[in-house]
């Protein structure tokens, strides 16, 4: 996974609430089995809407996306963050997120950040005004031109993985294989019916 | 200290807790389908890993599969490639795959309970947000992304953060013509599409206890539409009776041991929930969505509100603020999906369709949730009722719930649908979806208009 430490650049404002992952990545493109090159499908059916910040022929966007509440709700499709990543979006800021989408972002070198409604409203204004944005994940700080620096919360495990670009699967295997074996031994004794599968 | 059902399920699967409040959670069951796993297998290949416990994995193709001419080659080359990639990946990694032409194929969330792969007390995940369905059995089940599918296959674990708890109690007895779908939509209308974000919902109360397993699955399935990844119902005799006759459920002495454990799972008296919601089930009328989020929902006898935040949704849906939702003309009807594609759903719809005709100009599809549901329906003659009424009788799959298999509505089409999402474009670019119960969809198909099932002439 590509690490995320500092990100600087412009921001795109998309204030609609409940922008679901079907809007971010329409289902018919789910037949594609790759994860690269999906940026052109991001918001595919929304791009014609008046005032939508990405035009139909564009395949890149600023690194910051300021979104409306419940962004990324609905389907678990990881194509949603892959498509946003394909546009070059690294940091997404909203009042709230769909939980599966939120989790998927961290698996792909992207940082979702929560702020309260009043702060997000100001960030939309700054994005529209073309102010520059900068995030420093190490210090958990967002700096926006014309605003005082803001501190944000991120779970320590997610922060560490993003800063280092760690693969979660490799980390769990390297650090916790013994813990998993220990758990399995105990479960096999306590709940043997879970260990009767065909290949077990 | 008294614990909730969710607490008990969580505590039983903790591998370890880290210092930042995360838990490495053990995963007992993983369901795979063709859409969310190609990249997960690719990840395993890149890392040079095997699947840790193939016996805990079960795969089936459902999202992109055609619902007609089963057994013929899949027409769309991309869908054909996606399905054969799943077959190959399962073969390469030693995972059981339920063949598209076999008896057991169907929607993941329908076949897993049928198989007894879903059991009370397990943790179960799938790269599909409607994995909350399995919580109906008192299993800790939730949807995950493709990367997490790879992590589960490679490690049998996931880093998770414990959710807050929410108990939704449906008191009383529902009116005739009101189903689990209406209960779910009424809840979502009340708390909103993000109303349960960060929470695991436990459904309780007399109206929930009275539901069959099919109804409980419908209710838990829709938990994600309120923002919760997890919906739960405490296991009881209804659950055990359903589970014990399933082929993969524990048998003999194992069954006794499992049952003894399952009986300990319900929330303790005095267990504390972070949020409590009470709903009078007897006051719930049949529900219909009018907008493009599942929380834009009305009782069938209400008028479309002039809510400014729904302005875009009303434009998209082509509905007028201030007009009744009843009477709106439809041109498509869809009965199926992991929400409402089970035998009880088809019975409810067939009871309305019996001896009637689909209205002129309406195209109506019935897509059973699985091969087992289809065979059961045919043995009861439901297929003949639907066919005689002018419905199409299809093969199992997700079909018009996600519209990626060729079943797709044209721009502007208005559909009465038993599925779970009325999102923009969900049933086809520009298509308009009204969510409702199977009986309500059947009634809309027959009369050509959204109508109150309680006033349907016999």
XYZ file of C-alpha atoms in Angstrom:
658
model
C 0.000 0.000 0.000
C 1.272 3.460 -0.782
C 2.029 5.422 2.389
C 0.284 8.660 3.274
C 2.177 11.209 5.326
C 1.708 14.730 4.003
C -0.727 15.774 1.275
C -1.045 19.274 -0.183
C -3.227 20.754 -2.866
C -6.668 22.003 -3.810
C -9.980 20.607 -2.650
C -13.187 19.707 -4.433
C -16.535 20.412 -2.766
C -19.351 17.888 -3.071
C -21.900 18.863 -0.390
C -24.766 16.467 -1.255
C -25.763 14.183 1.616
C -25.967 10.380 1.360
C -23.702 10.116 -1.696
C -23.754 6.321 -1.879
C -21.175 4.042 -3.442
C -23.528 3.414 -6.382
C -23.178 7.119 -7.217
C -19.410 6.988 -6.676
C -19.082 3.844 -8.804
C -22.154 2.655 -10.758
C -22.840 -1.083 -10.517
C -22.526 -1.876 -14.220
C -18.786 -1.172 -14.051
C -18.407 -3.803 -11.315
C -17.946 -6.353 -14.072
C -14.387 -5.026 -14.358
C -12.155 -7.308 -12.275
C -9.110 -4.997 -12.043
C -8.559 -2.295 -9.477
C -6.360 0.059 -11.498
C -7.623 2.623 -13.987
C -11.098 3.049 -12.482
C -10.885 6.851 -12.098
C -12.779 7.497 -15.300
C -15.829 5.675 -13.866
C -15.930 7.671 -10.621
C -19.233 9.575 -10.389
C -19.851 8.479 -13.970
C -23.603 9.156 -14.003
C -23.398 12.358 -11.941
C -20.884 14.275 -14.013
C -23.511 15.766 -16.305
C -25.373 17.337 -13.397
C -25.220 21.154 -13.364
C -22.335 22.387 -11.228
C -20.812 18.971 -10.672
C -17.095 19.564 -10.079
C -15.777 16.866 -12.435
C -16.564 17.040 -16.155
C -17.401 13.881 -18.119
C -14.012 13.755 -19.902
C -11.823 14.428 -16.854
C -9.726 11.709 -15.279
C -8.146 13.614 -12.422
C -9.300 15.627 -9.424
C -7.674 17.607 -6.597
C -6.265 15.493 -3.737
C -8.866 16.696 -1.190
C -12.573 15.927 -1.390
C -14.921 17.774 0.971
C -18.104 15.728 1.044
C -21.602 15.792 2.541
C -22.851 13.686 5.473
C -23.030 9.880 5.193
C -20.589 9.890 2.273
C -19.954 6.412 0.863
C -23.052 4.800 2.368
C -24.596 1.708 0.827
C -22.733 -1.036 -0.995
C -19.403 -2.342 0.332
C -17.804 -2.147 -3.140
C -14.145 -1.227 -2.765
C -14.285 0.014 -6.335
C -15.577 3.258 -4.780
C -12.277 4.154 -3.050
C -10.305 2.624 -5.941
C -12.093 4.934 -8.394
C -11.533 8.000 -6.179
C -7.896 6.983 -5.831
C -7.784 6.694 -9.622
C -8.775 10.376 -9.809
C -5.942 11.247 -7.432
C -8.093 11.871 -4.325
C -6.133 11.073 -1.133
C -8.069 12.783 1.677
C -11.855 12.825 2.127
C -13.480 15.045 4.748
C -17.103 14.706 5.850
C -19.359 14.954 8.865
C -20.002 11.192 8.649
C -19.201 8.240 6.387
C -20.660 4.904 5.418
C -18.737 2.585 7.723
C -17.548 0.030 5.193
C -16.371 2.775 2.839
C -14.550 4.448 5.729
C -12.722 1.242 6.535
C -11.950 0.538 2.867
C -10.191 3.920 2.502
C -7.506 2.955 5.039
C -6.779 -0.231 3.096
C -5.892 1.860 0.063
C -3.634 4.627 1.291
C -6.488 7.112 1.616
C -7.394 9.160 4.671
C -11.044 9.821 5.633
C -11.462 12.568 8.253
C -14.513 13.469 10.377
C -15.265 17.020 11.449
C -18.450 18.530 12.842
C -20.992 20.137 10.535
C -19.886 23.719 11.224
C -16.269 22.908 10.361
C -17.178 20.921 7.255
C -19.359 23.827 6.110
C -16.367 26.182 6.383
C -14.163 23.699 4.536
C -16.685 23.578 1.672
C -16.433 27.370 1.435
C -12.635 27.239 1.420
C -12.668 24.531 -1.245
C -14.990 26.566 -3.456
C -12.824 29.684 -2.916
C -9.826 27.705 -4.179
C -7.890 27.866 -0.895
C -5.012 25.431 -0.548
C -5.281 22.474 1.824
C -2.511 20.529 3.559
C -2.688 17.506 5.806
C 0.046 16.271 8.114
C -0.945 12.812 9.331
C 1.997 12.472 11.707
C 0.765 15.525 13.623
C -2.931 14.797 12.842
C -3.325 18.320 11.556
C -5.223 19.899 8.682
C -4.089 23.355 7.529
C -6.297 25.366 5.237
C -5.364 28.727 3.828
C -7.317 31.362 5.738
C -8.182 29.127 8.700
C -6.493 28.169 11.940
C -4.966 24.666 11.816
C -7.410 21.914 12.782
C -6.578 18.750 14.695
C -8.383 15.559 13.688
C -8.878 12.106 15.186
C -7.720 8.908 13.552
C -7.378 5.483 15.172
C -3.746 4.857 16.081
C -3.606 1.560 14.186
C -4.966 3.113 11.016
C -2.624 6.088 11.316
C 0.411 3.902 11.740
C -0.509 1.712 8.781
C -1.041 4.739 6.533
C 2.184 6.463 7.602
C 4.193 3.323 6.903
C 2.233 1.998 3.948
C 1.963 -1.330 5.715
C 0.054 -4.242 4.262
C -2.407 -5.296 6.944
C -2.313 -8.937 5.977
C 1.487 -9.079 6.264
C 1.406 -7.242 9.599
C -1.160 -9.570 11.151
C 0.769 -12.614 9.962
C 4.104 -11.282 11.158
C 2.920 -10.126 14.568
C -0.066 -12.247 15.533
C 0.161 -15.736 14.077
C 0.791 -17.199 17.529
C -2.163 -15.315 18.984
C -4.392 -16.680 16.244
C -3.177 -20.235 16.826
C -3.811 -19.816 20.523
C -7.364 -18.618 19.858
C -8.002 -21.501 17.469
C -6.872 -24.102 19.983
C -9.249 -22.693 22.558
C -12.164 -22.432 20.135
C -11.647 -25.959 18.859
C -12.125 -27.191 22.440
C -15.022 -24.876 23.326
C -16.976 -24.983 20.060
C -15.926 -28.144 18.198
C -18.938 -27.912 15.851
C -17.190 -24.998 14.154
C -14.303 -27.308 13.237
C -16.163 -29.959 11.275
C -15.926 -28.368 7.834
C -15.232 -30.434 4.773
C -11.523 -29.682 4.571
C -10.878 -29.261 8.299
C -22.096 -7.357 34.540
C -25.049 -8.101 32.235
C -24.020 -8.362 28.591
C -25.849 -7.834 25.315
C -26.022 -10.443 22.560
C -23.530 -8.322 20.625
C -21.148 -8.223 23.615
C -21.258 -12.002 23.916
C -20.598 -12.562 20.227
C -17.774 -10.035 20.263
C -16.148 -11.322 23.461
C -16.152 -14.891 22.121
C -14.095 -13.848 19.087
C -11.395 -11.582 20.511
C -7.943 -12.767 19.473
C -6.387 -9.727 21.135
C -6.993 -6.071 21.895
C -4.415 -3.443 20.971
C -3.653 -0.319 22.961
C -5.622 1.972 20.642
C -8.987 0.311 21.216
C -8.958 -2.018 18.237
C -9.674 -5.726 18.433
C -8.244 -8.443 16.260
C -11.473 -10.376 15.741
C -11.586 -14.030 14.687
C -13.757 -14.814 11.674
C -15.576 -18.177 11.603
C -17.264 -17.926 8.220
C -16.527 -16.138 4.930
C -18.926 -16.050 1.991
C -17.510 -15.211 -1.420
C -19.116 -14.018 -4.632
C -17.744 -13.085 -8.025
C -17.783 -9.291 -7.738
C -15.907 -8.519 -4.520
C -13.194 -11.185 -4.579
C -11.110 -11.067 -7.806
C -8.839 -8.414 -6.264
C -8.762 -10.285 -2.928
C -7.344 -13.401 -4.572
C -4.917 -11.204 -6.497
C -3.718 -9.845 -3.157
C -3.104 -13.381 -1.856
C -1.136 -14.219 -4.986
C 0.992 -11.084 -4.666
C 1.765 -11.903 -1.048
C 2.364 -15.564 -1.905
C -0.242 -16.729 0.600
C -2.601 -19.668 0.861
C -6.114 -19.504 2.315
C -5.671 -20.215 6.008
C -8.861 -22.268 6.516
C -10.562 -23.220 3.266
C -13.190 -25.132 5.291
C -14.607 -21.824 6.554
C -15.161 -20.401 3.080
C -18.089 -20.885 0.712
C -18.392 -19.318 -2.737
C -21.250 -18.773 -5.160
C -21.862 -16.522 -8.172
C -24.952 -14.332 -7.858
C -24.467 -10.659 -8.766
C -23.587 -10.829 -12.449
C -25.353 -14.067 -13.414
C -28.174 -14.049 -15.962
C -31.580 -15.089 -14.604
C -32.701 -16.836 -17.767
C -31.328 -19.649 -19.925
C -29.350 -21.068 -17.004
C -26.935 -23.665 -18.314
C -26.287 -21.768 -21.553
C -23.021 -19.825 -21.837
C -23.275 -16.349 -20.265
C -23.862 -13.864 -23.058
C -22.011 -10.863 -21.644
C -18.308 -11.706 -22.015
C -17.318 -9.622 -18.994
C -19.850 -11.388 -16.757
C -18.766 -14.758 -18.150
C -15.128 -13.920 -17.390
C -15.987 -12.755 -13.876
C -17.857 -15.958 -13.052
C -15.164 -18.212 -14.498
C -12.518 -16.244 -12.603
C -14.344 -17.050 -9.345
C -14.455 -20.733 -10.332
C -10.735 -20.729 -11.098
C -9.800 -18.854 -7.923
C -11.816 -21.282 -5.805
C -10.132 -24.212 -7.519
C -6.649 -22.710 -7.097
C -7.185 -21.950 -3.414
C -9.220 -25.025 -2.444
C -12.494 -23.235 -1.682
C -15.866 -24.914 -2.153
C -17.807 -23.332 -5.003
C -21.530 -23.890 -5.526
C -21.854 -24.211 -9.280
C -24.088 -21.924 -11.290
C -25.894 -24.933 -12.741
C -26.097 -26.868 -9.465
C -29.103 -27.176 -7.150
C -27.629 -25.020 -4.414
C -26.797 -21.821 -6.331
C -28.466 -18.615 -5.271
C -27.872 -15.258 -3.620
C -25.128 -15.579 -0.960
C -27.404 -14.309 1.798
C -30.139 -16.760 0.847
C -28.040 -19.888 0.331
C -25.836 -19.605 3.403
C -28.714 -19.949 5.910
C -30.324 -22.645 3.744
C -27.103 -24.615 3.859
C -26.674 -24.247 7.610
C -23.409 -22.421 6.876
C -24.860 -19.530 8.871
C -25.154 -20.557 12.526
C -25.987 -18.745 15.750
C -22.916 -17.556 17.604
C -20.536 -17.355 14.641
C -18.761 -14.379 13.143
C -19.574 -14.231 9.442
C -18.356 -11.779 6.817
C -18.786 -11.273 3.095
C -17.741 -8.637 0.601
C -21.313 -7.431 0.491
C -23.020 -4.890 2.703
C -26.155 -7.002 3.109
C -24.198 -9.514 5.177
C -26.114 -8.021 8.094
C -28.843 -10.490 7.010
C -27.184 -13.332 8.927
C -27.580 -11.465 12.206
C -31.135 -12.843 12.137
C -29.615 -16.043 13.548
C -27.776 -14.348 16.383
C -24.543 -14.354 14.387
C -22.156 -11.394 14.327
C -22.268 -10.722 10.601
C -21.149 -7.686 8.646
C -20.128 -6.548 5.189
C -16.492 -5.884 4.314
C -14.464 -4.633 1.348
C -12.385 -6.670 -1.080
C -9.124 -5.979 0.764
C -10.692 -7.261 3.960
C -11.877 -10.403 2.103
C -8.211 -11.031 1.305
C -7.187 -10.386 4.917
C -9.820 -12.833 6.162
C -8.720 -15.509 3.722
C -5.074 -15.031 4.632
C -5.386 -14.644 8.410
C -8.918 -15.640 9.522
C -9.054 -12.294 11.359
C -9.899 -8.604 10.946
C -8.992 -5.509 12.952
C -12.288 -4.094 14.156
C -13.555 -1.495 16.582
C -16.407 -2.456 18.873
C -19.644 -0.756 17.863
C -22.029 1.031 20.188
C -25.268 -0.784 20.851
C -28.799 0.132 19.835
C -31.905 -1.849 20.732
C -34.938 -1.389 18.524
C -38.033 -2.824 20.170
C -41.142 -3.400 18.067
C -44.029 -3.729 20.505
C -47.367 -5.318 19.718
C -48.724 -7.164 16.713
C -48.512 -5.886 13.134
C -51.646 -5.291 11.098
C -52.666 -7.707 8.375
C -50.732 -6.844 5.201
C -47.756 -5.433 7.119
C -44.470 -7.364 6.903
C -40.890 -7.285 8.166
C -40.053 -5.061 5.192
C -42.512 -2.460 6.411
C -41.040 -2.672 9.914
C -37.549 -2.099 8.501
C -38.603 0.829 6.321
C -40.575 2.402 9.178
C -37.459 2.273 11.356
C -35.229 3.745 8.643
C -37.773 6.509 8.041
C -37.668 7.329 11.713
C -33.908 7.307 12.405
C -32.539 8.104 8.934
C -30.086 6.426 6.551
C -27.215 7.306 8.884
C -29.264 6.882 12.061
C -27.419 3.779 13.223
C -23.895 4.495 11.935
C -21.393 3.184 14.465
C -24.015 1.004 16.166
C -24.919 -2.656 16.151
C -28.703 -2.942 16.193
C -30.484 -5.620 18.189
C -34.097 -6.074 17.117
C -36.390 -7.083 19.949
C -40.010 -7.055 21.038
C -43.124 -9.133 20.458
C -43.412 -8.258 16.770
C -39.836 -9.458 16.147
C -40.276 -12.662 18.171
C -43.374 -13.377 16.063
C -41.407 -13.176 12.806
C -40.282 -16.285 10.941
C -36.576 -16.628 10.110
C -37.381 -15.237 6.658
C -38.907 -12.124 8.205
C -36.010 -11.722 10.633
C -33.570 -11.956 7.730
C -35.475 -9.197 5.894
C -35.269 -6.991 8.983
C -31.547 -7.551 9.610
C -30.794 -7.257 5.895
C -32.057 -3.660 5.951
C -29.988 -2.661 9.023
C -27.281 -1.391 6.669
C -29.818 0.992 5.101
C -30.002 2.659 8.516
C -26.196 2.875 8.502
C -25.536 -0.135 10.737
C -23.291 -2.895 9.455
C -24.827 -5.301 11.951
C -28.426 -6.211 12.747
C -29.157 -8.908 15.311
C -32.049 -10.992 16.580
C -31.542 -13.206 19.618
C -31.725 -16.887 18.708
C -34.777 -18.738 20.031
C -36.821 -21.858 19.268
C -37.775 -20.427 15.845
C -34.060 -20.107 15.050
C -33.128 -23.561 16.315
C -35.987 -25.243 14.418
C -34.786 -23.570 11.195
C -31.109 -24.356 11.715
C -31.365 -27.954 12.836
C -32.794 -29.256 9.571
C -29.996 -27.693 7.478
C -27.378 -29.921 5.846
C -24.271 -28.235 7.294
C -25.649 -27.637 10.780
C -24.076 -29.643 13.606
C -25.661 -33.052 14.125
C -26.066 -35.466 17.051
C -23.965 -34.751 20.128
C -22.404 -31.746 18.387
C -25.875 -30.326 17.873
C -26.672 -30.701 21.582
C -23.454 -28.946 22.560
C -24.058 -26.162 20.081
C -27.642 -25.723 21.197
C -26.605 -25.469 24.843
C -24.224 -22.668 23.859
C -26.698 -20.903 21.591
C -29.213 -20.720 24.431
C -26.739 -18.598 26.417
C -26.501 -15.937 23.686
C -29.580 -13.704 24.205
C -28.909 -10.379 25.935
C -28.955 -10.655 29.721
C -31.756 -9.039 31.683
C -30.519 -5.592 32.629
C -27.982 -5.372 29.801
C -27.419 -1.731 28.913
C -27.766 -0.367 25.373
C -26.281 2.949 24.265
C -29.529 3.778 22.468
C -33.059 2.461 22.874
C -35.779 2.940 20.276
C -39.351 1.730 20.704
C -41.780 1.415 17.852
C -45.458 0.527 18.093
C -45.647 -2.242 15.492
C -49.448 -2.130 15.445
C -49.308 1.444 14.140
C -47.101 0.614 11.133
C -48.865 0.927 7.770
C -47.472 -0.518 4.526
C -44.404 1.562 3.597
C -43.271 2.946 0.221
C -40.173 4.980 -0.558
C -40.648 8.136 -2.606
C -37.047 9.364 -2.981
C -33.532 8.092 -3.623
C -32.496 7.176 -0.089
C -34.257 4.440 1.910
C -35.134 6.976 4.607
C -37.259 8.933 2.127
C -40.191 6.715 2.935
C -43.915 7.145 3.603
C -46.848 5.198 4.889
C -48.965 4.303 1.872
C -51.701 6.752 2.933
C -49.364 9.765 3.204
C -48.537 12.549 0.782
C -45.080 13.335 -0.629
C -43.577 16.004 1.647
C -42.270 19.319 0.401
C -38.913 18.695 2.046
C -36.266 20.969 0.586
C -33.460 18.469 1.181
C -35.299 15.970 -1.008
C -35.575 18.381 -3.920
C -33.035 16.624 -6.092
C -34.565 13.267 -5.181
C -38.063 14.414 -6.138
C -36.794 15.682 -9.501
C -34.988 12.431 -10.148
C -38.001 10.362 -9.103
C -40.467 12.487 -11.041
C -42.810 12.796 -8.064
C -44.607 15.942 -6.927
C -44.495 17.284 -3.404
C -48.007 17.470 -1.968
C -49.423 14.535 -3.955
C -50.361 11.138 -2.486
C -47.833 8.351 -3.014
C -50.723 5.925 -3.593
C -51.948 5.954 -7.168
C -48.565 6.603 -8.789
C -48.397 4.562 -12.019
C -45.548 2.072 -12.398
C -44.202 0.282 -15.458
C -41.995 -2.366 -13.827
C -42.289 -4.656 -10.835
C -39.502 -6.693 -9.269
C -39.925 -9.423 -6.663
C -36.661 -10.909 -5.426
C -33.243 -10.002 -3.875
C -31.496 -10.935 -0.623
C -34.099 -8.794 1.137
C -37.273 -10.406 -0.201
C -36.396 -13.372 -2.434
C -37.285 -16.144 0.033
C -40.179 -18.578 -0.033
C -42.359 -16.619 2.368
C -41.939 -13.517 0.187
C -42.993 -15.402 -2.919
C -46.005 -16.847 -1.073
C -47.092 -13.361 0.000
C -46.795 -12.057 -3.552
C -48.498 -15.098 -5.087
C -51.433 -14.733 -2.682
C -52.083 -11.319 -4.242
C -51.397 -12.392 -7.825
C -53.540 -15.538 -7.741
C -56.210 -15.405 -10.408
C -55.304 -11.853 -11.439
C -53.466 -10.312 -14.387
C -50.473 -7.974 -14.458
C -51.726 -4.570 -15.626
C -51.245 -3.749 -19.316
C -47.908 -2.023 -19.933
C -46.300 -3.376 -16.740
C -43.371 -5.760 -16.928
C -43.143 -7.903 -13.801
C -40.281 -10.184 -12.782
C -40.115 -12.795 -10.048
C -36.543 -13.881 -9.291
C -36.289 -16.537 -6.565
C -33.395 -16.024 -4.158
C -32.016 -19.518 -4.631
C -32.481 -22.834 -6.370
C -34.044 -24.221 -3.200
C -36.540 -21.355 -3.042
C -37.350 -21.868 -6.713
C -37.965 -25.605 -6.303
C -40.048 -25.067 -3.177
C -42.154 -22.428 -4.936
C -42.663 -24.723 -7.917
C -43.699 -27.605 -5.659
C -46.359 -25.304 -4.202
C -47.488 -24.174 -7.671
C -46.467 -20.563 -7.096
C -44.650 -20.422 -10.427
C -47.907 -21.295 -12.198
C -49.776 -18.565 -10.340
C -47.150 -15.989 -11.368
C -46.919 -17.200 -14.966
C -50.704 -17.289 -15.385
C -50.856 -13.720 -14.080
C -48.231 -12.557 -16.573
C -45.145 -12.376 -14.340
C -41.832 -13.693 -15.650
C -40.446 -16.591 -13.606
C -36.647 -16.445 -13.545
C -33.577 -18.282 -12.307
C -31.912 -17.278 -9.002
C -29.609 -14.266 -8.688
C -29.407 -10.648 -7.544
C -30.920 -9.459 -10.821
C -32.722 -6.095 -10.694
C -31.567 -5.316 -7.187
C -28.124 -4.370 -8.482
C -28.749 -4.445 -12.249
C -25.350 -5.706 -13.332
C -26.468 -8.985 -14.915
C -28.342 -7.657 -17.936
C -31.644 -7.235 -16.038
C -31.711 -3.458 -16.152
C -34.417 -0.816 -16.391
C -34.468 1.909 -19.031
C -34.003 5.589 -18.234
C -37.099 7.021 -16.549
C -38.740 3.644 -15.853
C -40.657 3.489 -12.579
C -40.379 0.240 -10.637
C -42.163 -1.177 -7.603
C -39.411 -3.267 -6.060
C -38.880 -5.608 -3.111
C -35.147 -4.842 -3.117
C -33.228 -2.786 -0.567
C -31.923 0.356 -2.281
C -33.735 3.118 -4.120
C -30.456 4.855 -4.949
C -30.155 6.848 -8.169
C -29.338 4.494 -11.008
C -29.515 1.393 -8.843
C -31.827 -0.462 -11.258
C -30.367 1.221 -14.345
C -29.190 4.756 -15.173
C -32.164 7.089 -14.718
C -34.479 4.334 -13.425
C -36.801 5.146 -10.499
C -37.184 2.658 -7.660
C -39.927 2.514 -5.023
C -39.110 0.063 -2.238
C -41.944 -1.893 -0.643
C -42.969 -5.345 0.542
C -43.569 -8.337 -1.770
C -47.347 -8.132 -1.339
C -47.284 -4.408 -2.125
C -45.197 -4.997 -5.260
C -47.562 -7.726 -6.433
C -50.521 -5.411 -5.886
C -48.782 -2.628 -7.817
C -48.030 -5.028 -10.666
C -51.692 -6.109 -10.854
C -53.251 -2.670 -10.657
C -50.451 -0.803 -12.435
C -50.306 1.668 -9.567
C -48.778 1.935 -6.134
C -51.652 1.008 -3.851
C -52.577 0.120 -0.302
C -52.531 -3.645 0.022
C -55.075 -3.369 2.819
C -57.694 -2.129 0.336
C -56.924 -4.655 -2.418
C -60.158 -6.319 -3.571
C -60.080 -10.111 -3.188
